[in-house]
Short mmCIF file of C-alpha atoms and ligand atoms in Angstrom, two decimals:
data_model
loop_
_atom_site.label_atom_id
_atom_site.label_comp_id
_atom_site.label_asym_id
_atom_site.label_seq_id
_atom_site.Cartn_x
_atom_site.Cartn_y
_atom_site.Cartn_z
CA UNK A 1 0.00 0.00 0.00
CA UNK A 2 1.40 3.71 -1.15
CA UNK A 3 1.97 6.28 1.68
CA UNK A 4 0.23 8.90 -0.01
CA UNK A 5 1.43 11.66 2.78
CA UNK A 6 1.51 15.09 0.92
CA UNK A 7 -0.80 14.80 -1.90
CA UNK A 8 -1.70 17.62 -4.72
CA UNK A 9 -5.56 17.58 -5.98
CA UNK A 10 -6.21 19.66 -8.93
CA UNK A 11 -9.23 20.91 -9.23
CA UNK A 12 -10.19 20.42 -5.64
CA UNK A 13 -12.90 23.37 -6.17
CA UNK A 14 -15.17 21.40 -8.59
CA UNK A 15 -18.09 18.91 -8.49
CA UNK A 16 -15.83 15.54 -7.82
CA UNK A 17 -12.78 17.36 -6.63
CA UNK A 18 -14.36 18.75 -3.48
CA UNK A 19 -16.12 15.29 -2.74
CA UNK A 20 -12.74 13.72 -3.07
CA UNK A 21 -11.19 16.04 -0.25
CA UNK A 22 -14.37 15.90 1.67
CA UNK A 23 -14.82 11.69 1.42
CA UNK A 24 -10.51 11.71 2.73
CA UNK A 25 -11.34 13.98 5.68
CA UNK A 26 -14.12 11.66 6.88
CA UNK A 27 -16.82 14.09 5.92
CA UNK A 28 -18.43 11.50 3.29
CA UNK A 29 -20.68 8.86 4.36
CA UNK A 30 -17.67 6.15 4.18
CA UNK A 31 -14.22 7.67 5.57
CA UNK A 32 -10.76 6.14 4.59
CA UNK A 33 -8.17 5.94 6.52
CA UNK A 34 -5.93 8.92 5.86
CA UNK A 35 -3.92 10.82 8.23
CA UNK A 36 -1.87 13.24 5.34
CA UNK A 37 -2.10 16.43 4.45
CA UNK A 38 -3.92 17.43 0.88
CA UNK A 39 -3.26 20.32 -1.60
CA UNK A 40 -6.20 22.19 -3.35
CA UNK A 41 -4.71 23.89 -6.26
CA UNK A 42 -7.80 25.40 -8.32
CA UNK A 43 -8.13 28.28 -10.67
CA UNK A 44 -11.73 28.84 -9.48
CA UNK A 45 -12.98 29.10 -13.25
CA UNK A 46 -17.10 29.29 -13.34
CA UNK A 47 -17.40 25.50 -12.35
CA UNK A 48 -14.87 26.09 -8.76
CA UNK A 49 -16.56 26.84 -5.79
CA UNK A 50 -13.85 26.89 -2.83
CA UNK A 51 -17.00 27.72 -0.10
CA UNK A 52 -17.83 24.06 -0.59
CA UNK A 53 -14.93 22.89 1.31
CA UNK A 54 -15.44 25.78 4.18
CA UNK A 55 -16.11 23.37 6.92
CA UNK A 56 -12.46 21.51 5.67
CA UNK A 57 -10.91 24.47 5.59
CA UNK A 58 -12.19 25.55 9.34
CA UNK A 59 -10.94 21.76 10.43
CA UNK A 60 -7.74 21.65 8.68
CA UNK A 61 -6.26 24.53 7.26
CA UNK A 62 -3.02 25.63 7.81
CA UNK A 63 -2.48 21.92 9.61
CA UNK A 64 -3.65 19.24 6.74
CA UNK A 65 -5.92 21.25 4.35
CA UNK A 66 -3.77 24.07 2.13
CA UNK A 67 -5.75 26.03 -1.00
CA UNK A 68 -3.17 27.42 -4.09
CA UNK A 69 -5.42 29.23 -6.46
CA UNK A 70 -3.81 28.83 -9.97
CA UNK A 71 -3.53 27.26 -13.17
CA UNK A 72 -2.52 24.18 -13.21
CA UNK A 73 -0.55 25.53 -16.55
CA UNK A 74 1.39 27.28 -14.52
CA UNK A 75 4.96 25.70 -14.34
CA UNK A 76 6.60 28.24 -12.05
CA UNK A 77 3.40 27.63 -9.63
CA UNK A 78 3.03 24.20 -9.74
CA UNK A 79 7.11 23.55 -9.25
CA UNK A 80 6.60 26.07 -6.59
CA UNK A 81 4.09 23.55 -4.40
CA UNK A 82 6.13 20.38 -5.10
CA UNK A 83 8.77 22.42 -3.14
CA UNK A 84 6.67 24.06 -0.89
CA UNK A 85 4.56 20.79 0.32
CA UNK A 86 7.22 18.23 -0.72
CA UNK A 87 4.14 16.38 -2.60
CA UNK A 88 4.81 12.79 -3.36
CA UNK A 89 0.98 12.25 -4.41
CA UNK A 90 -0.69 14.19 -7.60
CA UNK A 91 -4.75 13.34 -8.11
CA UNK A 92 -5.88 15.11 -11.52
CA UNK A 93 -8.86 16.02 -11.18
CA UNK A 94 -8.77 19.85 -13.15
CA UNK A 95 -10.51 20.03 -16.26
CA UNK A 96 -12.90 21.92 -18.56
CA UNK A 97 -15.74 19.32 -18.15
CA UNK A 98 -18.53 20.40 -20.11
CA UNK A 99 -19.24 18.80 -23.07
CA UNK A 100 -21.53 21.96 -24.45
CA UNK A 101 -19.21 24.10 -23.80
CA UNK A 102 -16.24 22.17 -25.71
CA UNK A 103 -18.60 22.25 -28.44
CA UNK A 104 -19.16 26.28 -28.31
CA UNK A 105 -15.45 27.10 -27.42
CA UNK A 106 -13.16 24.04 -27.22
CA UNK A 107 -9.73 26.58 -26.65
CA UNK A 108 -9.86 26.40 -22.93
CA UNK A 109 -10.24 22.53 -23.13
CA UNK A 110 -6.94 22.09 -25.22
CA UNK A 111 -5.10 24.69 -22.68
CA UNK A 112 -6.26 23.09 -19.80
CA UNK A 113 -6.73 19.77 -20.30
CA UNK A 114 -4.09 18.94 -22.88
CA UNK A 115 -1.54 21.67 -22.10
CA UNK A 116 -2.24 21.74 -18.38
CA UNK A 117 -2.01 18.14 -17.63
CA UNK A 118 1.19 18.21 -19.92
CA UNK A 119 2.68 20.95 -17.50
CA UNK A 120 1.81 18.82 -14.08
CA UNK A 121 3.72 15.64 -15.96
CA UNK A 122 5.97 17.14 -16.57
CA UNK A 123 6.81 19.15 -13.06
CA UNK A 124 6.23 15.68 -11.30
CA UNK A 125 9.04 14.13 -13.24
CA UNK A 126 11.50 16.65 -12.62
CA UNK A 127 10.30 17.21 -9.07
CA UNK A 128 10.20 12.99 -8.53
CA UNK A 129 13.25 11.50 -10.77
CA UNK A 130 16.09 10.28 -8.31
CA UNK A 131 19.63 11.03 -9.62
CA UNK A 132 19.94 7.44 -11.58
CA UNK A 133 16.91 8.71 -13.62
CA UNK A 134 14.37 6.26 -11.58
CA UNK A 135 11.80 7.18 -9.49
CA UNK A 136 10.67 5.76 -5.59
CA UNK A 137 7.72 3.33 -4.65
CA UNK A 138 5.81 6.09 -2.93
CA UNK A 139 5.04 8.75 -5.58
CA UNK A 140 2.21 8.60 -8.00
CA UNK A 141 0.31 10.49 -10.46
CA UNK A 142 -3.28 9.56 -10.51
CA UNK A 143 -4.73 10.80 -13.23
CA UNK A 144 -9.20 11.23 -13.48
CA UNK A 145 -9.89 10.63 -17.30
CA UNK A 146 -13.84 9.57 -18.82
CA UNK A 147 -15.14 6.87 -20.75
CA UNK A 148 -15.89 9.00 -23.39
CA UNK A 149 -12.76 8.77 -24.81
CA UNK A 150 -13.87 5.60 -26.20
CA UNK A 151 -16.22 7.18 -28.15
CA UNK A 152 -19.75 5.73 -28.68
CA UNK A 153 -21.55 2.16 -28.40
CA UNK A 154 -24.10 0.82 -30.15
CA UNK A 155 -27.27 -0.65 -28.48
CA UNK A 156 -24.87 -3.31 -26.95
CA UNK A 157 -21.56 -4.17 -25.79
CA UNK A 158 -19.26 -2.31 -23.30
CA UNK A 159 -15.94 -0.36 -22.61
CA UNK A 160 -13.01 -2.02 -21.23
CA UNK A 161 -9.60 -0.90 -20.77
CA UNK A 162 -8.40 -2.37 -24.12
CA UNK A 163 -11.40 -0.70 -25.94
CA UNK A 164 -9.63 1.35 -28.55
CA UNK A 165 -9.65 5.54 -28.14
CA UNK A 166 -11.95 6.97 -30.55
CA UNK A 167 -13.22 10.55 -28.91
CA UNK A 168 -15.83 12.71 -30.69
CA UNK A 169 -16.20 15.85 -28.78
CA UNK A 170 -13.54 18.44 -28.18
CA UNK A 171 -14.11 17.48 -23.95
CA UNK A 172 -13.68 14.13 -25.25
CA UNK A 173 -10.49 14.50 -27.67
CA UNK A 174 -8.87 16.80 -25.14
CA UNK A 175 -9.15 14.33 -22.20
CA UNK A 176 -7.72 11.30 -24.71
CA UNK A 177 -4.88 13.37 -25.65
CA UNK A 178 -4.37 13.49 -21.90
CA UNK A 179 -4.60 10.15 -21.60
CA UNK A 180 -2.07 9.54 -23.73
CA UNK A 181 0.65 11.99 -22.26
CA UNK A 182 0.22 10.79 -19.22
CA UNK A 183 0.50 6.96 -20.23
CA UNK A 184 3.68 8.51 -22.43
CA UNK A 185 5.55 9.73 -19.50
CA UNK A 186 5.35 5.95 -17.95
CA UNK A 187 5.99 4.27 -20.80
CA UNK A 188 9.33 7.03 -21.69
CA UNK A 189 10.26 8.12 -18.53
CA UNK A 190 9.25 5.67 -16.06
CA UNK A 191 7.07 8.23 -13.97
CA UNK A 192 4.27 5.99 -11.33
CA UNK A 193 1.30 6.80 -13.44
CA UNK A 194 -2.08 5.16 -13.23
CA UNK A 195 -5.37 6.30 -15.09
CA UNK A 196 -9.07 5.94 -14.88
CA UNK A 197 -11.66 6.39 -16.92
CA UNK A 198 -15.02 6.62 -15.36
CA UNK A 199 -18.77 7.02 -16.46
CA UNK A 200 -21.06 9.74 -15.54
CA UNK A 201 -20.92 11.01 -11.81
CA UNK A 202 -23.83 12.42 -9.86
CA UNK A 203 -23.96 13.78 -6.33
CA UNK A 204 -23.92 17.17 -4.26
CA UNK A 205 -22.07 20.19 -5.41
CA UNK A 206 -22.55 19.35 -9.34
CA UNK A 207 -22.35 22.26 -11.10
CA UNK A 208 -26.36 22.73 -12.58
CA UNK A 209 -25.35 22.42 -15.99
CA UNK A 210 -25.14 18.67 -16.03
CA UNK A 211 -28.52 16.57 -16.28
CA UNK A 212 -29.41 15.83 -13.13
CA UNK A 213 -28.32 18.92 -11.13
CA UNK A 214 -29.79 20.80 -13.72
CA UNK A 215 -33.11 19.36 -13.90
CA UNK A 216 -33.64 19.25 -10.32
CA UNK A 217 -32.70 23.25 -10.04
CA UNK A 218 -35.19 23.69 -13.02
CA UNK A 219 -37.81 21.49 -11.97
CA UNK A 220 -37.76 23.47 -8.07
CA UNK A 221 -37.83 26.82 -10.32
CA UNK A 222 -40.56 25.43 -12.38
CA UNK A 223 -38.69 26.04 -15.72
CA UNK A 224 -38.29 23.47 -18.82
CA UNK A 225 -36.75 20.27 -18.50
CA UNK A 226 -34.91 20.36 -21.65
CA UNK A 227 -34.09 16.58 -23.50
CA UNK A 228 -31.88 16.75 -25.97
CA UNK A 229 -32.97 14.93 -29.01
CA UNK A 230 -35.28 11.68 -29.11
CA UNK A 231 -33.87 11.45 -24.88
CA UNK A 232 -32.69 7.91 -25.79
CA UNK A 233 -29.15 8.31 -25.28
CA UNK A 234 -27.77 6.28 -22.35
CA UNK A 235 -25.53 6.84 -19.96
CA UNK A 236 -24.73 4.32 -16.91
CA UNK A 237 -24.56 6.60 -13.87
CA UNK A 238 -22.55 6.50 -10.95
CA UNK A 239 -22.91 8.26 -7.32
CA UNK A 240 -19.51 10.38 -6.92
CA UNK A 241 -18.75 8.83 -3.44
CA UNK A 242 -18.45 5.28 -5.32
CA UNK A 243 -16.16 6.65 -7.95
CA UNK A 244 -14.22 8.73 -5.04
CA UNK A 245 -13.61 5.17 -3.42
CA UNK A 246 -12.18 4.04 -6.31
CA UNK A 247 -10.09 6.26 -6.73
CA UNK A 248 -8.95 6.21 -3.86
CA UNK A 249 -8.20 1.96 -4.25
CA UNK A 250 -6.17 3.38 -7.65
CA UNK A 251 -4.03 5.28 -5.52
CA UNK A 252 -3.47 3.07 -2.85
CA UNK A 253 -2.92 -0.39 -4.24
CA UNK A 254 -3.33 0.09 -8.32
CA UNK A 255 -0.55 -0.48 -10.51
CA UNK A 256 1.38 1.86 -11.92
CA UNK A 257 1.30 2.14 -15.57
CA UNK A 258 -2.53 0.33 -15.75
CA UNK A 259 -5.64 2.23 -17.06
CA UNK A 260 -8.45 1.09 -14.33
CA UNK A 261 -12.35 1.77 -15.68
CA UNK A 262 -14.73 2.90 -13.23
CA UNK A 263 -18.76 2.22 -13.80
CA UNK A 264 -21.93 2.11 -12.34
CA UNK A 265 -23.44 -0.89 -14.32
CA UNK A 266 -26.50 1.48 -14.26
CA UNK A 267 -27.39 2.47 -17.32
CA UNK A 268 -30.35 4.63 -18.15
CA UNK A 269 -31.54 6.34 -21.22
CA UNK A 270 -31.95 10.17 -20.61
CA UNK A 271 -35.88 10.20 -20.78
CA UNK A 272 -35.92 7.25 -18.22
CA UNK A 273 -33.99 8.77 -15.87
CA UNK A 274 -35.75 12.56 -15.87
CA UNK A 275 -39.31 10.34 -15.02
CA UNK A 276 -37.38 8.80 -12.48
CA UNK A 277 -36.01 12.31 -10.88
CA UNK A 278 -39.22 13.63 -11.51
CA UNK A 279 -40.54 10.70 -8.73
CA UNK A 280 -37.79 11.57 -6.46
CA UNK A 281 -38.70 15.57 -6.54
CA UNK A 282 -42.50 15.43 -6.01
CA UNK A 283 -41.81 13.22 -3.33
CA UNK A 284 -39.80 14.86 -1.36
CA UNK A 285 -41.09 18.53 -2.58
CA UNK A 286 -43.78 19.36 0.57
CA UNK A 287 -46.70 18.61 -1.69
CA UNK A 288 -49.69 17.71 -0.36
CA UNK A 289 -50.43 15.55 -3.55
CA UNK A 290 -47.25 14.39 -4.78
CA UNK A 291 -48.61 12.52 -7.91
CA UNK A 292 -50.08 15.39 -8.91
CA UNK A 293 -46.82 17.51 -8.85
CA UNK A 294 -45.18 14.21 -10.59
CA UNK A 295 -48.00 15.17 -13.41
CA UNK A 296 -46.88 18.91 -13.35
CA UNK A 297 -42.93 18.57 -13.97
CA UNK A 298 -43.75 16.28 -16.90
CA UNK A 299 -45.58 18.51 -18.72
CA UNK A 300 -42.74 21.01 -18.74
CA UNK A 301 -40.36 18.33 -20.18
CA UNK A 302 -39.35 19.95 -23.55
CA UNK A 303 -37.90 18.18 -26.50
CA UNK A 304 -35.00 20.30 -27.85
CA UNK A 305 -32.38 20.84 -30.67
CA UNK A 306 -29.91 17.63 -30.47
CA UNK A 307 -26.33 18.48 -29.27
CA UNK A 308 -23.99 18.00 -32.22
CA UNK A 309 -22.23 15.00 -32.85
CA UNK A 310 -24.15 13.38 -29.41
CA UNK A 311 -22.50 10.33 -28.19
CA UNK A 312 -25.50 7.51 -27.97
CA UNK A 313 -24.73 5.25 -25.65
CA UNK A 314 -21.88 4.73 -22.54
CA UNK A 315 -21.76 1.68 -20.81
CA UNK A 316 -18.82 0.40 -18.40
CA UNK A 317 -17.23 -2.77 -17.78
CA UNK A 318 -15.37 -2.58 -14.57
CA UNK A 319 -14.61 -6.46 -13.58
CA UNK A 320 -10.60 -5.83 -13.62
CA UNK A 321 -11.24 -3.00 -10.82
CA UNK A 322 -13.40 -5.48 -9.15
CA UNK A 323 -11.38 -8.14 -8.90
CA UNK A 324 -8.20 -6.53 -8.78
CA UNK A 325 -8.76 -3.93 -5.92
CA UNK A 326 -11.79 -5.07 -4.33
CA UNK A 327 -13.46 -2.21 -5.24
CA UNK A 328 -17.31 -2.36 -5.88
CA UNK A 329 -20.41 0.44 -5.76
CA UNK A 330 -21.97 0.89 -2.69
CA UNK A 331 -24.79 2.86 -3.34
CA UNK A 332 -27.92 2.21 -5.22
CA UNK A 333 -29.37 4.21 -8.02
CA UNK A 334 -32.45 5.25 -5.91
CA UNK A 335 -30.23 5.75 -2.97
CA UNK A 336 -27.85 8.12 -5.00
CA UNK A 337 -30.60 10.12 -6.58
CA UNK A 338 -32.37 10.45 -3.28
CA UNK A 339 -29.38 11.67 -1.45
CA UNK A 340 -28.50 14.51 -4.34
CA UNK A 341 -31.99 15.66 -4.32
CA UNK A 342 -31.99 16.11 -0.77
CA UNK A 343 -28.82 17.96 -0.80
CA UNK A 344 -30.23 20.30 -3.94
CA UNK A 345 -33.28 21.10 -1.46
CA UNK A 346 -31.05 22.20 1.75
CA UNK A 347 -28.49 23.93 -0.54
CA UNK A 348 -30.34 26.18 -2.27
CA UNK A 349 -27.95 29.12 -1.36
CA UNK A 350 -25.21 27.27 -3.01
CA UNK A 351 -26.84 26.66 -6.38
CA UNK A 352 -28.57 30.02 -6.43
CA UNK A 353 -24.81 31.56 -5.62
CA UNK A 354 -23.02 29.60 -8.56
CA UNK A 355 -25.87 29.92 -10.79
CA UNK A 356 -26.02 34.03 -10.58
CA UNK A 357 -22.81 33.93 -12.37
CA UNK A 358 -21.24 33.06 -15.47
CA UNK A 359 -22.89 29.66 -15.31
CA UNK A 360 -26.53 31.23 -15.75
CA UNK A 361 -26.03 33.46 -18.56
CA UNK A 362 -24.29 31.13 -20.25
CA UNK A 363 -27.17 28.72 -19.87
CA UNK A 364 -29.60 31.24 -21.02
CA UNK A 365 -27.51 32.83 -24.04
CA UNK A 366 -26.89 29.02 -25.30
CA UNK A 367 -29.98 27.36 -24.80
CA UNK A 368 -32.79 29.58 -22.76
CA UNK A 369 -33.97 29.66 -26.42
CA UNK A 370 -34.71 26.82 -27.35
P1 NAD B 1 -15.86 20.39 -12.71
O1 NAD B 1 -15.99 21.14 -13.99
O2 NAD B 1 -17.00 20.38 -11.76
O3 NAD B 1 -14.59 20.95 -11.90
C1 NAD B 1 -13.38 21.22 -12.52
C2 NAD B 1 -12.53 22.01 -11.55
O4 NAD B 1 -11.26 22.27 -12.19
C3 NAD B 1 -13.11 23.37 -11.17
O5 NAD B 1 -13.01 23.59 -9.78
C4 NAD B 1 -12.25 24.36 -11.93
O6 NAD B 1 -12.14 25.63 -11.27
C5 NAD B 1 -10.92 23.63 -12.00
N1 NAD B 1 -10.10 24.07 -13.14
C6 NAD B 1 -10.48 24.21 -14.43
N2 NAD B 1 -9.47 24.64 -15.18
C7 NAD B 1 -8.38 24.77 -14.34
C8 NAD B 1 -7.04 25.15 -14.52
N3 NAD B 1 -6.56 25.52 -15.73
N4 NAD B 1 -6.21 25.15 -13.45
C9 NAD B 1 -6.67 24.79 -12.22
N5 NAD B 1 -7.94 24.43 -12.00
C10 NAD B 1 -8.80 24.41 -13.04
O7 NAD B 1 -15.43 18.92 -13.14
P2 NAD B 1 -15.77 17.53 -12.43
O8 NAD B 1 -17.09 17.05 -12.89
O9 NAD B 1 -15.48 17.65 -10.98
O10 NAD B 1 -14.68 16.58 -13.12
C11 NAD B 1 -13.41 16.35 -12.52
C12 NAD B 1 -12.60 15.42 -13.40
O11 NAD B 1 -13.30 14.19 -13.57
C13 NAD B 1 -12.36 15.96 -14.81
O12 NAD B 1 -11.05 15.64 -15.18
C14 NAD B 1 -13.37 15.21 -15.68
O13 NAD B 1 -12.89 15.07 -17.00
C15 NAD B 1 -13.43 13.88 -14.96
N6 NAD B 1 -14.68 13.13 -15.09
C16 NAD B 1 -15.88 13.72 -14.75
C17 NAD B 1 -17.06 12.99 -14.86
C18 NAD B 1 -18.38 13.60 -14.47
O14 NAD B 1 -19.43 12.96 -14.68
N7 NAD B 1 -18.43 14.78 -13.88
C19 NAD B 1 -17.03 11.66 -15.31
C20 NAD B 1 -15.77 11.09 -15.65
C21 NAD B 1 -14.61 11.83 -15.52
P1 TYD B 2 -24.23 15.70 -19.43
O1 TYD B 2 -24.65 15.77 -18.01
O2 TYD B 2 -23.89 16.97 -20.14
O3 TYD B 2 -23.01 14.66 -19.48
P2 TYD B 2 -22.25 14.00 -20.77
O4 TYD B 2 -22.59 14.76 -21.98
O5 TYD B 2 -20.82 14.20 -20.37
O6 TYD B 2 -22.68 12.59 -20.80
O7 TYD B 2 -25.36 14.99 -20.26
C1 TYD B 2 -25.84 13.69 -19.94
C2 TYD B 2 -26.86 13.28 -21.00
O8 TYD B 2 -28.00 14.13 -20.89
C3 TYD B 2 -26.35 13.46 -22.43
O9 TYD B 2 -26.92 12.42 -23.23
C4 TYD B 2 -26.93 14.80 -22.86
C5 TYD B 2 -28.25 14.85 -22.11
N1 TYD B 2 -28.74 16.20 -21.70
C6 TYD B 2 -30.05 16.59 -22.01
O10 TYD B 2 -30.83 15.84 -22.64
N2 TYD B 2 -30.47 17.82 -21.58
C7 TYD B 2 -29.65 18.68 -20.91
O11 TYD B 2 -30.08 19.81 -20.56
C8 TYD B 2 -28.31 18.26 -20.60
C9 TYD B 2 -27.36 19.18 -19.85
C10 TYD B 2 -27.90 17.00 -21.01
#
């Protein structure tokens, strides 16, 4: 089992990033045992939100807990913290994540995702390489990749590690091209890399521009619920906690130089899953006749424009993280979805806060209209 003592997350400020540092300081509803110290370095872009990790911050900062806001492109920065926190641990979690967006401006995605990842390789391997050129047991970079690098499926079949790359969105190409530098630096220089590639998360503190945040926030507004298309693509879901644990068995026990693929063998198509929410909202909403609410929200789901170039279906295989770390989901579909609407209902403050920003008019400039 890896140390993991001093350990860098990028992109601690976003959806999965600040359930990652919550989950290691026991705040999830599993805790693991960790007793290091963790670096947030976050450029706060529209999707970071460092007030999610307050109570963390209250806890542990200064003494475990430290926040760097910055690019992650940044080389004098980043070689700055390896000094500064003597990190032997890097978790990549930094990205532009937003498949709309790639599609409206896909610059940011190539700076960040392919140039910034290059930049943290490439700082890790200077800061890590011993003076014979190899590099110790107990440093890793862990880097947080998607399964839509693979591209699309057909009504069957799955993704598994050896599935060949074949992205079709600028998110998508920008995160394989990540893939592959970081896999290059193992393969050229040796560097302790491992790499997952995971479905779709869900959870609390998801920005409300992916599905299900964003349908609950319009659904307790009493706006559309806009479907893309016929609503038949699939995706197979997973609650962020169960990919956080994963990750988490990656970095403690995976093996460096293997690609690990993270699922939640739950796949629904789009339209299946809104009824579903829509269930979970009236019944927790403090309607007298739920049903009747149930009735309400679907008559505001709206059929819309298609996104271009849509991938149809996603669907993980994850046996070899199964039965090679003992890693498995622990929460149920209902369970998940029932959790992250609760959390939308007591959080309002937080969604209204990082939806009066850039986030909402770039919702309603882009598709408001449609
Ligand atoms: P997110 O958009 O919610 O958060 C991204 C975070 O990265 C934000 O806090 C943002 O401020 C920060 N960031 C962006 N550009 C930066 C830069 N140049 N320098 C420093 N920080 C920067 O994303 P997320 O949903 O939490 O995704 C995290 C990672 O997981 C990404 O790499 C994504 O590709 C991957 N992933 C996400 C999902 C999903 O369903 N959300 C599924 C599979 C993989
Ligand atoms: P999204 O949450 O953007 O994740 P990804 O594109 O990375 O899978 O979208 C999930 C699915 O939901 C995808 O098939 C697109 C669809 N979708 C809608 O139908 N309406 C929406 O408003 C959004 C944001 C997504």
């Amino acid at each position: 089992m890896r140390k993991l003592t001093n350990i860098l997350v990028t992109g601690g400020a976003g959806f999965i990033g600040v359930n990652f540092i919550r989950f290691l300081f026991g705040q999830g509803t599993v805790a693991p045992e960790f007793k290091g110290r963790i670096v947030n370095l976050d450029a706060i872009t529209y999707a970071g939100n460092i007030a999610s990790l307050k109570e963390i911050d209250e806890k542990f900062g200064g003494t475990r807990y430290f926040f760097e806001k910055g690019d992650i492109g940044n080389r004098a920065l980043v070689e700055a913290i390896f000094r500064k926190y003597d990190i032997d641990t890097a978790v990549h979690f930094a990205a532009e994540s937003h498949v709309d967006r790639s599609i409206l401006g896909p610059e940011a995605f190539i700076k960040t995702n392919v140039l910034g990842t290059f930049t943290l390789l490439d700082v890790a391997r200077s800061a890590w390489k011993k003076s014979d050129g190899s590099f110790g047991s107990d440093v890793l970079f862990h880097h947080v990749s998607t399964d839509e690098v693979y591209g699309s499926l057909g009504e069957t079949g799955y993704f598994t590690e050896t599935t060949a790359y074949d992205p079709r969105s600028p998110y998508s190409a920008s995160k394989a091209a990540s893939d592959h530098l970081a896999m290059a630096y193992h393969h050229t220089y040796g560097l302790p890399v491992t790499l997952s590639n995971c479905s779709n998360n869900y959870g609390p503190y998801q920005f409300p521009e992916k599905l299900i945040p964003l349908m609950i926030s319009n659904m307790l507004e009493g706006k559309p619920l806009p479907v893309y298309g016929d609503g038949k693509n699939v995706r197979d879901w997973l609650y962020v906690e169960d990919h956080n644990s994963a990750v988490w068995a990656i970095m403690e026990k995976g093996r460096a130089g293997e690609t690990y693929n993270i699922g939640g063998e739950n796949e629904w198509e789009n339209i299946r899953l809104l009824n579903e929410l829509i269930d979970v909202v009236a019944a927790k909403s403090n309607s007298d006749a739920p049903a009747a609410q149930a009735v309400a929200m679907r008559s505001t789901i709206t059929y819309v424009k298609d996104r271009p170039g849509h991938d149809r279906r996603y669907a993980i295989d994850c046996s070899k993280i199964k039965a090679e770390l003992g890693w498995k989901q622990a929460v149920s579909f209902r369970q998940g979805l029932e959790r992250t609407v609760d959390w939308y209902l007591s959080n309002k403050e937080w969604v209204n806060g990082i939806r009066s920003g850039d986030c909402r008019r770039w919702i309603e400039e882009n598709y408001g209209k449609r």
